[in-house]
Structure formats: C-alpha cells, structure tokens
mmCIF file of C-alpha atoms in Angstrom:
data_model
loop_
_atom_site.group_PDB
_atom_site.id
_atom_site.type_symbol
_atom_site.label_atom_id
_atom_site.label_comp_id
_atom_site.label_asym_id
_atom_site.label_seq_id
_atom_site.Cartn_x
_atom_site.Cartn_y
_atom_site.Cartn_z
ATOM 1 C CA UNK Q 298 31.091 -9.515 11.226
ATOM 2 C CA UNK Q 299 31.199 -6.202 12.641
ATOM 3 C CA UNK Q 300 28.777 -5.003 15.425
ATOM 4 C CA UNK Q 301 25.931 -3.379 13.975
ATOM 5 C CA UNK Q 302 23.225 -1.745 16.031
ATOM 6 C CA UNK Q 303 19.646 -3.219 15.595
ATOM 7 C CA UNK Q 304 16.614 -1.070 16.551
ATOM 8 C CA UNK Q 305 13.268 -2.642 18.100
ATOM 9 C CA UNK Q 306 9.844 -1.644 17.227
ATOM 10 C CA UNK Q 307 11.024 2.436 16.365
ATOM 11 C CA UNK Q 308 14.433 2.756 17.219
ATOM 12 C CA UNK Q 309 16.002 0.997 20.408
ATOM 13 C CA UNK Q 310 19.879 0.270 20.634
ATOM 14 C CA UNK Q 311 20.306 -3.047 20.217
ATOM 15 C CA UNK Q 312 23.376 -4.599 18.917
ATOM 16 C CA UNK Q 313 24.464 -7.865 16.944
ATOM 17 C CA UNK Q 314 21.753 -10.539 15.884
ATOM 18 C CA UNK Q 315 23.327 -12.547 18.429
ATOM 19 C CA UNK Q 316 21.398 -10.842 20.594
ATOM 20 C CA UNK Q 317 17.899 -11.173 19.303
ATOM 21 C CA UNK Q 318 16.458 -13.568 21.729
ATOM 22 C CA UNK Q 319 13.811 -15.579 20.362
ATOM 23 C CA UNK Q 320 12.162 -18.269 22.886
ATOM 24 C CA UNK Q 321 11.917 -21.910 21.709
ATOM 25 C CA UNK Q 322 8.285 -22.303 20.227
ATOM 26 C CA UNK Q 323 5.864 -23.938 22.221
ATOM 27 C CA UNK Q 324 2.768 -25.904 21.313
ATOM 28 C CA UNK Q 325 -0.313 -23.987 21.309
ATOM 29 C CA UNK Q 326 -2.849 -25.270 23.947
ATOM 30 C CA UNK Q 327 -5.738 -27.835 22.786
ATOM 31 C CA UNK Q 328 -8.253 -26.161 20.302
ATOM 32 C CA UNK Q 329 -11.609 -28.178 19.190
ATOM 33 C CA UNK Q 330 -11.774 -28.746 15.033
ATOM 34 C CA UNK Q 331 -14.125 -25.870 14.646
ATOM 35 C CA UNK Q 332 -11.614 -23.365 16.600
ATOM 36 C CA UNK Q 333 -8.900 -24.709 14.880
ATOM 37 C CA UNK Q 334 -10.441 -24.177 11.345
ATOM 38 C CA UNK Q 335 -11.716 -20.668 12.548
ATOM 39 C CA UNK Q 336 -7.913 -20.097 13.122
ATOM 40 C CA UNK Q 337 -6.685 -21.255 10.007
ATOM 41 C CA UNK Q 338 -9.472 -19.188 8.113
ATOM 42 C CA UNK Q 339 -8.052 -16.088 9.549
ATOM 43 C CA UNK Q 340 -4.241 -16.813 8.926
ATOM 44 C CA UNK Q 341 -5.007 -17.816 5.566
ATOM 45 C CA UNK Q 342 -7.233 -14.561 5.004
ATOM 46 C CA UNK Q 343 -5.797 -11.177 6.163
ATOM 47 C CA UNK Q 344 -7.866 -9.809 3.706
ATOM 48 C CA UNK Q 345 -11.634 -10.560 5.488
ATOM 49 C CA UNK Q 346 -13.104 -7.472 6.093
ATOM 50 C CA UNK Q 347 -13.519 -7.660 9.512
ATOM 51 C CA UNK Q 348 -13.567 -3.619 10.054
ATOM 52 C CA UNK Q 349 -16.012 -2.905 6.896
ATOM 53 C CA UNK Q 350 -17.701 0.237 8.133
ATOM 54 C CA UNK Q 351 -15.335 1.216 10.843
ATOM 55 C CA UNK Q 352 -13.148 4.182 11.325
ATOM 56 C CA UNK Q 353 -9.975 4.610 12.116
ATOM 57 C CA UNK Q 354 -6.892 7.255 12.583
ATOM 58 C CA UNK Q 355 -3.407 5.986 12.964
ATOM 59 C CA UNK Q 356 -0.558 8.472 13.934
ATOM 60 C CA UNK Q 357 2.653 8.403 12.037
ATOM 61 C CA UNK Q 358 1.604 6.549 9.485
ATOM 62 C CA UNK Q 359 3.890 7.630 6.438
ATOM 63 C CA UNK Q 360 6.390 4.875 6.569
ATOM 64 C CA UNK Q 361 7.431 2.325 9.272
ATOM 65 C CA UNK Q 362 4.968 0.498 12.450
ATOM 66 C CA UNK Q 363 2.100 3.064 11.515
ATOM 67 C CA UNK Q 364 2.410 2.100 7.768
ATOM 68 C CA UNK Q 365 2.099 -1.347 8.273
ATOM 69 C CA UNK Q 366 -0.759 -1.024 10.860
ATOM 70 C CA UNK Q 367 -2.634 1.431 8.292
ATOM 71 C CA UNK Q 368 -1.942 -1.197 5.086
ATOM 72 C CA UNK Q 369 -3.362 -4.030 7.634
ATOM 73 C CA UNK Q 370 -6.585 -1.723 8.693
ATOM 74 C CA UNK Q 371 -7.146 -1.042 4.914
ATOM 75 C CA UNK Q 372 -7.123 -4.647 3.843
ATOM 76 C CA UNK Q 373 -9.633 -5.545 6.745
ATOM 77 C CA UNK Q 374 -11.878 -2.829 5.086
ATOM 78 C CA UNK Q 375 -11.727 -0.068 7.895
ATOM 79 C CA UNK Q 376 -11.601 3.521 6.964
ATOM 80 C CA UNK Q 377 -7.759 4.982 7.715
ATOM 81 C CA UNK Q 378 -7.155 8.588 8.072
ATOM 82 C CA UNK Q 379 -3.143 8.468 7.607
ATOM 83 C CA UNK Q 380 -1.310 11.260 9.197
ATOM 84 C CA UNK Q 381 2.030 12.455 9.567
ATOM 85 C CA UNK Q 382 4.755 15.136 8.478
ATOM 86 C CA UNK Q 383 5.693 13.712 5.731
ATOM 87 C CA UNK Q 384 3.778 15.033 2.434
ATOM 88 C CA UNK Q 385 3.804 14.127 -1.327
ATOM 89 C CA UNK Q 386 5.584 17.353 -2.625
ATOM 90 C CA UNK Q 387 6.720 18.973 0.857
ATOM 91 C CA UNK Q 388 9.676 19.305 2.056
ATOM 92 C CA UNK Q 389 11.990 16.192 3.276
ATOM 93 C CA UNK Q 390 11.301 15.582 7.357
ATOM 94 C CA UNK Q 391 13.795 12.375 7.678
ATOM 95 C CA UNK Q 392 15.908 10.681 5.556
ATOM 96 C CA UNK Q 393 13.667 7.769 4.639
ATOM 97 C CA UNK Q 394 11.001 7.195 2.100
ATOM 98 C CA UNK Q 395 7.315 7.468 2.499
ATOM 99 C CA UNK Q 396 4.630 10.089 2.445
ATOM 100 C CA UNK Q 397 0.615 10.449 4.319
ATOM 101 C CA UNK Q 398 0.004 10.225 0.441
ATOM 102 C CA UNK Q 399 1.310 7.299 -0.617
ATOM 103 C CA UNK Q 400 0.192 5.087 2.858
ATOM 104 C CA UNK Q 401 -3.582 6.387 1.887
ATOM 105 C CA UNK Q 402 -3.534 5.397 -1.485
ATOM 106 C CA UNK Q 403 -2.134 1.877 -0.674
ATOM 107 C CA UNK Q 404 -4.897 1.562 2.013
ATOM 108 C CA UNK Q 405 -7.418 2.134 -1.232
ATOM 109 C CA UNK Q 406 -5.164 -0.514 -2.698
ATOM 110 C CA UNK Q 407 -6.042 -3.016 -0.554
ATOM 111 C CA UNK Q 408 -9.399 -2.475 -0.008
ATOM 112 C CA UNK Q 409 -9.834 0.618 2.434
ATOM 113 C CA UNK Q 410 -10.442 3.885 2.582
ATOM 114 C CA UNK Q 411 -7.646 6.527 3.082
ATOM 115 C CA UNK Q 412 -7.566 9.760 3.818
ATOM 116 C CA UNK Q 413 -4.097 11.403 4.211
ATOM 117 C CA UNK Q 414 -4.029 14.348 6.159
ATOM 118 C CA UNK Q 415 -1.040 16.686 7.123
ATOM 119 C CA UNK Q 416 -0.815 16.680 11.149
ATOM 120 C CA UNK Q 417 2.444 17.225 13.412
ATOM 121 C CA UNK Q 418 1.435 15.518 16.556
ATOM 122 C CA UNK Q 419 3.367 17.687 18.733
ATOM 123 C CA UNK Q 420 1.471 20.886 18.229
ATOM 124 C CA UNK Q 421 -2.032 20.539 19.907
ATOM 125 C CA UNK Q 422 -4.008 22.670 17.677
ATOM 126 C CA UNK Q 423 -3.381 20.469 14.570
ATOM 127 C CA UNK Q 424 -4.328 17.758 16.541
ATOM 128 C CA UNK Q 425 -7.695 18.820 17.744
ATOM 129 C CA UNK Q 426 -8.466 20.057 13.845
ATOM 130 C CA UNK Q 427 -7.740 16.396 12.709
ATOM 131 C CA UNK Q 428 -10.317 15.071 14.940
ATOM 132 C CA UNK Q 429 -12.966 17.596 14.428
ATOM 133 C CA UNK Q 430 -12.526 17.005 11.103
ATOM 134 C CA UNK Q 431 -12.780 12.755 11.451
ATOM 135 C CA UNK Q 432 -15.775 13.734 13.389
ATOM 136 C CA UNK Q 433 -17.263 15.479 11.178
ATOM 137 C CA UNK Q 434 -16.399 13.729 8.082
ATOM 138 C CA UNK Q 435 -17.117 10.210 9.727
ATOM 139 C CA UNK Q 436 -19.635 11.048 12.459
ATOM 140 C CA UNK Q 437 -17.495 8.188 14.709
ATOM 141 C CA UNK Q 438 -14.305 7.477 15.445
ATOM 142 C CA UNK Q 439 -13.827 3.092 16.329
ATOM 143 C CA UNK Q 440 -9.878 3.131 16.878
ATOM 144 C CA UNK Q 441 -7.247 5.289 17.624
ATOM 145 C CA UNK Q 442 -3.377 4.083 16.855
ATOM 146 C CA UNK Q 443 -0.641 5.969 18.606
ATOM 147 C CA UNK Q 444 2.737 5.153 16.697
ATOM 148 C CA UNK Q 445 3.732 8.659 15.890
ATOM 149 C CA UNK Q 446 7.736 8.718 17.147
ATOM 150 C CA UNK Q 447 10.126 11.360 17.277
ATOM 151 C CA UNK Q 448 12.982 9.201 18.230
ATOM 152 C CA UNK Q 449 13.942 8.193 14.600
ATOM 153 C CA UNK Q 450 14.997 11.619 14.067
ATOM 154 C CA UNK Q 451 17.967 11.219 16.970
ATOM 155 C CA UNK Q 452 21.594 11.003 16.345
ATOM 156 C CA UNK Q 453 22.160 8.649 18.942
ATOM 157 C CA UNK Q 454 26.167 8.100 18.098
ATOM 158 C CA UNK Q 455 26.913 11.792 18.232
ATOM 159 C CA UNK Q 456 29.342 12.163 20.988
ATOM 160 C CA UNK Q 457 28.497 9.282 23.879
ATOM 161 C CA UNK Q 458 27.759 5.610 21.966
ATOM 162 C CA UNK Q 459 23.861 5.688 22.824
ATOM 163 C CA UNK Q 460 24.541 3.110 25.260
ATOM 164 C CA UNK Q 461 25.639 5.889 27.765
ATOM 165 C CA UNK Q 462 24.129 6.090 31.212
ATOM 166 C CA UNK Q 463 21.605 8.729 31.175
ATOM 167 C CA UNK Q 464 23.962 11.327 32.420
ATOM 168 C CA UNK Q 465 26.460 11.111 29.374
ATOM 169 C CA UNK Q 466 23.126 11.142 27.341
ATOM 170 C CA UNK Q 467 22.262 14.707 25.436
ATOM 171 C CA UNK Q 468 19.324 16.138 26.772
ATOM 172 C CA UNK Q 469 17.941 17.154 23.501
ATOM 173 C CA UNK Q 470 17.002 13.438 23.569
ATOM 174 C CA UNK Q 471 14.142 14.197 25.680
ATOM 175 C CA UNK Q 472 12.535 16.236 23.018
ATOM 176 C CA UNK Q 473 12.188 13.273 20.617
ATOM 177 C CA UNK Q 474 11.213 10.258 22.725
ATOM 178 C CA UNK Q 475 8.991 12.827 25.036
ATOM 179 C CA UNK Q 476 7.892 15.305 23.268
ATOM 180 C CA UNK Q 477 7.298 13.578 19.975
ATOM 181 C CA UNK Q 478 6.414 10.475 21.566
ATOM 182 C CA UNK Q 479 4.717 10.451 24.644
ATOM 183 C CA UNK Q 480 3.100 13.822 24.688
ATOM 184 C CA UNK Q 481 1.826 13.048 21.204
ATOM 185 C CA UNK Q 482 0.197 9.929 22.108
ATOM 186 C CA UNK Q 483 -1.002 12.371 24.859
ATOM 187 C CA UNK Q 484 -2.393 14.806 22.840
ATOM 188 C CA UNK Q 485 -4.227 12.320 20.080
ATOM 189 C CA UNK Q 486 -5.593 10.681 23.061
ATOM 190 C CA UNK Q 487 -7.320 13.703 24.636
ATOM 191 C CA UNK Q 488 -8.576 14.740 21.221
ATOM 192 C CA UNK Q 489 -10.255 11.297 20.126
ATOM 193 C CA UNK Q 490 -11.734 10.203 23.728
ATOM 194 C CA UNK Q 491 -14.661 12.762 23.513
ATOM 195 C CA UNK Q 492 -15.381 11.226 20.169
ATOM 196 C CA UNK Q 493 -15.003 7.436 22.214
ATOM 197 C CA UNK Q 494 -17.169 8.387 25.461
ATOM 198 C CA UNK Q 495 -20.099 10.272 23.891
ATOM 199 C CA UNK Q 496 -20.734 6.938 21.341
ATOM 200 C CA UNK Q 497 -19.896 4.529 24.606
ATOM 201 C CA UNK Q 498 -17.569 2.788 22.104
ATOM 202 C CA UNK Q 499 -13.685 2.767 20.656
ATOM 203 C CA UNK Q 500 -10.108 1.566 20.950
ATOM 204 C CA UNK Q 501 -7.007 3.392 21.980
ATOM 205 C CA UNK Q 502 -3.571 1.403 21.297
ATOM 206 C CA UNK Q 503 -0.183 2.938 21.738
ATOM 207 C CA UNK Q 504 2.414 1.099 19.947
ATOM 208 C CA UNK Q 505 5.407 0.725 22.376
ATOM 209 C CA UNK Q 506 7.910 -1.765 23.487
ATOM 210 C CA UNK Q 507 8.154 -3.789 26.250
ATOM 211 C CA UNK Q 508 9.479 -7.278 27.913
ATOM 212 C CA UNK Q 509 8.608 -7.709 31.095
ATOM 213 C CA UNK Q 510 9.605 -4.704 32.655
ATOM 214 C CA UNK Q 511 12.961 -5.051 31.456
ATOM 215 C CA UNK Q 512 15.238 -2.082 31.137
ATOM 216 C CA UNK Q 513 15.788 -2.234 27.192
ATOM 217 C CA UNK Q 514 19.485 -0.590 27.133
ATOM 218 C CA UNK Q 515 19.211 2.813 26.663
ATOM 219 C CA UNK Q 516 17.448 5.392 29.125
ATOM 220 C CA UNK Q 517 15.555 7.920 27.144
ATOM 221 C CA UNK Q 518 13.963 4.847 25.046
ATOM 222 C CA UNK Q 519 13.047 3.235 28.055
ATOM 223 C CA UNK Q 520 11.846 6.026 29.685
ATOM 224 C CA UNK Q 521 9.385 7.394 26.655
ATOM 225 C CA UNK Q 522 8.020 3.132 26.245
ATOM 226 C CA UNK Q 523 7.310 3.106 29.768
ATOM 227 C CA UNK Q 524 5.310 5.977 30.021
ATOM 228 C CA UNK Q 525 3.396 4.948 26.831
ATOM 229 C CA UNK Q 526 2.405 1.655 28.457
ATOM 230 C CA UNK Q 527 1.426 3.418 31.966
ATOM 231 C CA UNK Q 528 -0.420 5.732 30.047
ATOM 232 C CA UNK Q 529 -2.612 3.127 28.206
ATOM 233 C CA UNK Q 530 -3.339 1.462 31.885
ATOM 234 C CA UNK Q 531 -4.268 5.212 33.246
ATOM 235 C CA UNK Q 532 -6.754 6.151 30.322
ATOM 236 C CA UNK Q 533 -8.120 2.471 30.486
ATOM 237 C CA UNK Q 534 -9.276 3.602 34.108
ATOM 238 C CA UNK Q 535 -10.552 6.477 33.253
ATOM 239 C CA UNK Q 536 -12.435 4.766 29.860
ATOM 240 C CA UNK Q 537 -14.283 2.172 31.332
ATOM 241 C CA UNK Q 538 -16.860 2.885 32.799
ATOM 242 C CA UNK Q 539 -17.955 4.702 29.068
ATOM 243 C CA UNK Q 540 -17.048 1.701 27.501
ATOM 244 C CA UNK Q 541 -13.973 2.370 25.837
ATOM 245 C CA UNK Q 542 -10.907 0.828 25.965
ATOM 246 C CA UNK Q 543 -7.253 1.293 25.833
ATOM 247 C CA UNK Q 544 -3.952 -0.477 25.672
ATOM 248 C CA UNK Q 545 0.115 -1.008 24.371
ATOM 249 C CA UNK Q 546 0.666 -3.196 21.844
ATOM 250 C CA UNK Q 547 4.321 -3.980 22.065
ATOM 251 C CA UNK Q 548 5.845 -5.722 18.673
ATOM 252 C CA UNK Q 549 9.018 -7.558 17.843
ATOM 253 C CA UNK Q 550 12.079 -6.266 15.886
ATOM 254 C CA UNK Q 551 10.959 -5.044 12.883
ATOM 255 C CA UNK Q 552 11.938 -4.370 8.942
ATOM 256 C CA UNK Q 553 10.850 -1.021 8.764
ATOM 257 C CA UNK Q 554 12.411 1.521 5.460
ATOM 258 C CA UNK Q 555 15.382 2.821 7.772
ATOM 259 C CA UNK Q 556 16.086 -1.094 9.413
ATOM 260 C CA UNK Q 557 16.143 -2.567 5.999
ATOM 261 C CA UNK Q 558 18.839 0.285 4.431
ATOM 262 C CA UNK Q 559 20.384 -0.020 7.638
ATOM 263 C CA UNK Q 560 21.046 -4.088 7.301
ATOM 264 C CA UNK Q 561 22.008 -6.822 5.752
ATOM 265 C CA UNK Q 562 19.678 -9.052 4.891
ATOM 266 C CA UNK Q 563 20.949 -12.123 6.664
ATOM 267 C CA UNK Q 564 20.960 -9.446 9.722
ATOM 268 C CA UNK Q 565 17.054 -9.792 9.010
ATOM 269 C CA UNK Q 566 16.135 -13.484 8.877
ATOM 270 C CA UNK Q 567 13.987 -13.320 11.765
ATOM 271 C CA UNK Q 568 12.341 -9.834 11.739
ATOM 272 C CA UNK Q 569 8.956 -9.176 11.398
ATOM 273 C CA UNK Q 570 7.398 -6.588 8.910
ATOM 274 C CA UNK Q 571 5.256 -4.029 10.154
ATOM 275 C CA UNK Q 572 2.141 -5.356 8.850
ATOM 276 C CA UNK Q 573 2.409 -8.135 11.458
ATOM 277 C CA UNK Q 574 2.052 -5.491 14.114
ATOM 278 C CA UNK Q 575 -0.678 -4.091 11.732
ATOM 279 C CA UNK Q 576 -2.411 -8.056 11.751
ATOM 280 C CA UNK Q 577 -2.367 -8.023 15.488
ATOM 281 C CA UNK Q 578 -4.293 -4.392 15.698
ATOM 282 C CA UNK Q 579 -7.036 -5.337 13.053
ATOM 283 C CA UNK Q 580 -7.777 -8.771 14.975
ATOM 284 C CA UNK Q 581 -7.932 -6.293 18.572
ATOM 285 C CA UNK Q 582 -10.186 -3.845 17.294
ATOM 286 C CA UNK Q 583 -12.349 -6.786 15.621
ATOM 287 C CA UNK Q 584 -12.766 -8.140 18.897
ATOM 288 C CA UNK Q 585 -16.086 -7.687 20.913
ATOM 289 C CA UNK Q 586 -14.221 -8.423 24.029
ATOM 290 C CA UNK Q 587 -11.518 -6.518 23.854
ATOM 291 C CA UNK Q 588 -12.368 -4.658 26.978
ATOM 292 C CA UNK Q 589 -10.968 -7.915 29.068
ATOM 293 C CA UNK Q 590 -7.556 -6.688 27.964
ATOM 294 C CA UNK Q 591 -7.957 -3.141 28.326
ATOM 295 C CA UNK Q 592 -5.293 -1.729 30.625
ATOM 296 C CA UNK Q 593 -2.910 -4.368 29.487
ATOM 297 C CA UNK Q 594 0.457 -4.271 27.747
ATOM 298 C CA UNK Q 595 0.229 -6.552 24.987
ATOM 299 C CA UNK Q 596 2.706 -8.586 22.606
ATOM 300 C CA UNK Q 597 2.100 -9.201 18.921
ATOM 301 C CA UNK Q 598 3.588 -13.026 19.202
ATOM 302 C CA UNK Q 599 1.111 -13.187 21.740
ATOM 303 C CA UNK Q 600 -1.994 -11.709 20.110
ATOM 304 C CA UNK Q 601 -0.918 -14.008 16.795
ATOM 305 C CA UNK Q 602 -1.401 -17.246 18.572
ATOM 306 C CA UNK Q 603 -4.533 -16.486 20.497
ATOM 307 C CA UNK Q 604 -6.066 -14.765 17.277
ATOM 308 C CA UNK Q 605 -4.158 -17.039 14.804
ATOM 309 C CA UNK Q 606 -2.703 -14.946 12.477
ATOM 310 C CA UNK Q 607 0.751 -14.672 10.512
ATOM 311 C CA UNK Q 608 3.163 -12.404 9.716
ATOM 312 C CA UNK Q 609 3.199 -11.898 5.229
ATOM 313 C CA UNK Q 610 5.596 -14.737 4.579
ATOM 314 C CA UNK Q 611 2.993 -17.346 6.713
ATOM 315 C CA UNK Q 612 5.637 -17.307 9.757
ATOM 316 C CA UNK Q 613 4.370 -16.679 13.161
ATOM 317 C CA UNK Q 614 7.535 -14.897 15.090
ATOM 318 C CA UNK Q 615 6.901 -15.468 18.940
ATOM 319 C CA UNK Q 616 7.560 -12.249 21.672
ATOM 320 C CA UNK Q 617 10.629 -10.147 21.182
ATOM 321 C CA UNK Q 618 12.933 -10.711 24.683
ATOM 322 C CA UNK Q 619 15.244 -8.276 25.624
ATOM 323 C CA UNK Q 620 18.887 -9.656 26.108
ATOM 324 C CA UNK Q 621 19.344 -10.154 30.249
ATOM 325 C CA UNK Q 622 22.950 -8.083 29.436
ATOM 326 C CA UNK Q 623 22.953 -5.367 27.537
ATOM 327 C CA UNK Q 624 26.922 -5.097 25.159
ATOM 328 C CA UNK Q 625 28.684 -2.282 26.981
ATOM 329 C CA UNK Q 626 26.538 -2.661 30.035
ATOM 330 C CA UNK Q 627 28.650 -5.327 31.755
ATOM 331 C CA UNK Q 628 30.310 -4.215 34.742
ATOM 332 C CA UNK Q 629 33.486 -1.984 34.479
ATOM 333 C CA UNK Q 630 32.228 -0.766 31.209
ATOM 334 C CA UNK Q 631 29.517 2.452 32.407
#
C-alpha cells in the first residue's frame, strides 16, 4: 500500500499505520468493588449529567476535536457556546463539512444547551464580545476549551514534503499553527480568566499534542503544541492562587471529517473519534480536584483509565506514542 500521511490530534505529519505506536495494554492497578462499579457506571453512561447547570465555551467547535468535545459537554448536560468561522449559510472557510450551527443543535440533541456564535479567534475584539456576551447571558463561565486550529488550512505538500527541516519550511506556516493556534488560545484565555478569578472558580484546557517531549516530525507543529502546553503550565501559575485551573489535554490519532475522507478505513482501525477526547474533558471539568493536575500536560488514554471511560464503540485506546524515527528523518535523508 502506498504511503499515506496520517495527521494526530489536528493535523501532524505522520505517515503509514505502521507507524502508529500503540503500547501493549497493561492491567489497571487494584480497585475495591465499589470503585470498580463506580467505573463501570460511568463507561456504561456518557450520558449522566455530570455538568447540569454548568457553562461552557469551546473554540473551534464546527467540526473535528472541538466538535466532539462540544457533543460530549452537551450529553453531560453543560451549557456549550459553539464557536467558530464556519456558519450555516456563510461562505465556505475549509474544505470540510460542519458549521457553529449544526455542532449547537446536536449539543440540544443530546441533552445540552447550545449556543452557536460566529467568532474568528484570531481577531481580539470578537473575542472579548463573545465573552462579554457568555457573561452576560450566563452570569459564569465553568470551562474554557481551546481547540481552535489554523493549521488544517496549510498546504503542507506545496513545494518541500512537510517533513522538511524548518528552513525548507514556508514561513507562511507560522501564521496558521501561531497565529491561529497559539495566539488564539492566547487571546480566549485572557478574555475568560476575569470571568474565572472574580467567581474563584473554572477550567482552562488547551487541546494539544504531546509524547513525552518528543519532537513529533515536523517543526512548525511542534513548535505551536509546545507552546500550547507551556502556556497551560504558565496560566496555571498565575490561576491558582484564585482557584482556577488550567491544563493540555493531549489526545490520540483521531477520525475527524478531513482524516476520515482522507483514509481508508482499514487505515482507521485503531483511531479514536473525537468524542473520546470530548469524554476525557467532561470527566476533568466534573472533577472537584482537578486543581491537583493543574499545570499538567495530560493524555486522554490516561484520563480514560483513571476516570473509566470509553471511547463510542466501548474500546479504551491507550496514549498515542510518537514513532522514535520519523520516515524521511533518518540520517542522509534532511
């Protein structure tokens, strides 16, 4: 079979399956009957409405991670405000399906609220008015997601194969993973911790991707993912002392709209949907003490053994690993 390039969490250069490394599972430590009941509750109930009355914005939300993560929210009863580009009626902003619109409207589906609202995350003002208005619709603000991301919107086989070291790598590159990534997060963040500190309460996760510390293949990428996971250690700093706390949530290789046209399904056997990724922010912002991991950068395989939850088929995908050699990283070949 021919190489084909698959992307983590938004849209990382990875190649063949071959080279989706998946750790041998491991037995899960000793749990009493009650905690192991408790656990088996949960996975066999995504639906419990374990964020009834809570409110929540997630960035990017018209198709892909920030879908999923708004469908979860909205079947564990939380209020979603949905934004994004991408409008019912407007004009096309990528070449995939899904509108704010149509996210919100499945979040009533399952049992939310959703509120679509028109917001490009890389201009500040529009930011700031979708918080005042959250604020002053809601009166509180519980969670912020960060998952808008530029980077889909990147060519990265024009010219160089997006493998390249960074100085074969166009520098319009920046704008998407920077810009529309990390300066977004950035922006959302500034705008919703007012909201946080002043009720000495809420949640910040950026959705990023991360191994280790590994390099993940491609410079820009890796540059914009580490930033977002510094960043969520820098605002927990700054957060805790009000009580608020902040985080990356890192998730596995996933069948977004633009992975699945992309693929074939055998290519797919062992991805996880979005709404696993959703699973594992529903079950952090549920949790009382989730200011012992604030700072941290966290893994959805992770989070779904400790909080036992599943992905939507009942399978319970362990940590994405990045490949110790990158294809067309060996040496010779830069």
């Amino acid at each position: 079979m021919a190489s084909r390039t698959l992307r983590c969490p938004h849209t990382s250069p990875l190649r063949s399956p071959s080279y989706i490394n998946h750790p041998a599972p491991t037995l899960p430590p000793f749990r009493s009957r009650d905690a192991m009941a408790q656990m088996a509750a949960r996975a066999a109930a995504p639906h419990a409405k374990i964020l009834e009355g809570k409110v929540a914005v997630v960035t990017g939300a018209s198709r892909g991670a920030g879908r999923g993560i708004a469908l979860a929210l909205g079947d564990a009863g939380a209020t979603v405000y949905v934004t994004g580009r991408s409008v019912r009626g407007g004009p096309a902003v990528v070449d995939a399906p899904g509108t704010v619109d149509a996210t919100a409207e499945d979040v009533e589906r399952r049992g939310g609220r959703g509120v679509a609202v028109r917001c490009d995350h890389t201009v500040a003002s529009e930011v700031e008015g979708l918080f005042a208005r959250v604020e002053r619709e809601q009166g509180r603000l519980d969670l912020l997601v960060n998952s808008v991301w530029g980077g889909n919107e990147i060519d990265f086989y024009s010219g160089d194969d997006g493998t390249a070291p960074f100085w074969r790598q166009p520098p319009g590159h920046w704008h998407g993973m920077m810009e529309a990534g990390v300066h977004a997060y950035l922006l959302a963040s500034v705008a919703a911790a007012p909201i946080m500190v002043s009720a000495g309460r809420g949640l910040i996760i950026n959705v990023t991707f991360w191994d280790q510390g590994k390099y993940t293949g491609y410079f820009y990428y890796d540059l914009a993912k580490a930033a977002m996971c510094r960043m969520a250690f820098g605002m927990a700093a700054d957060l805790k002392e009000h009580g608020v706390s902040a985080l990356a949530l890192s998730p596995g290789f996933m069948k977004t709209e633009r992975v699945v046209a992309a693929h074939d399904a055998a290519d797919l056997a062992d991805a996880e949907t979005p709404e696993y990724l959703g699973r594992a922010v529903a079950h952090l912002a549920a949790d009382a003490g989730v200011m012992a991991k604030s700072g941290r950068t966290l893994t959805v395989g992770e989070l779904a053994r400790e909080y036992g939850f599943t992905d939507v088929d009942g399978r319970q995908p362990p940590p994405f690993k990045v490949p110790e050699e990158f294809p067309g990283r060996e040496a010779g070949q830069i």
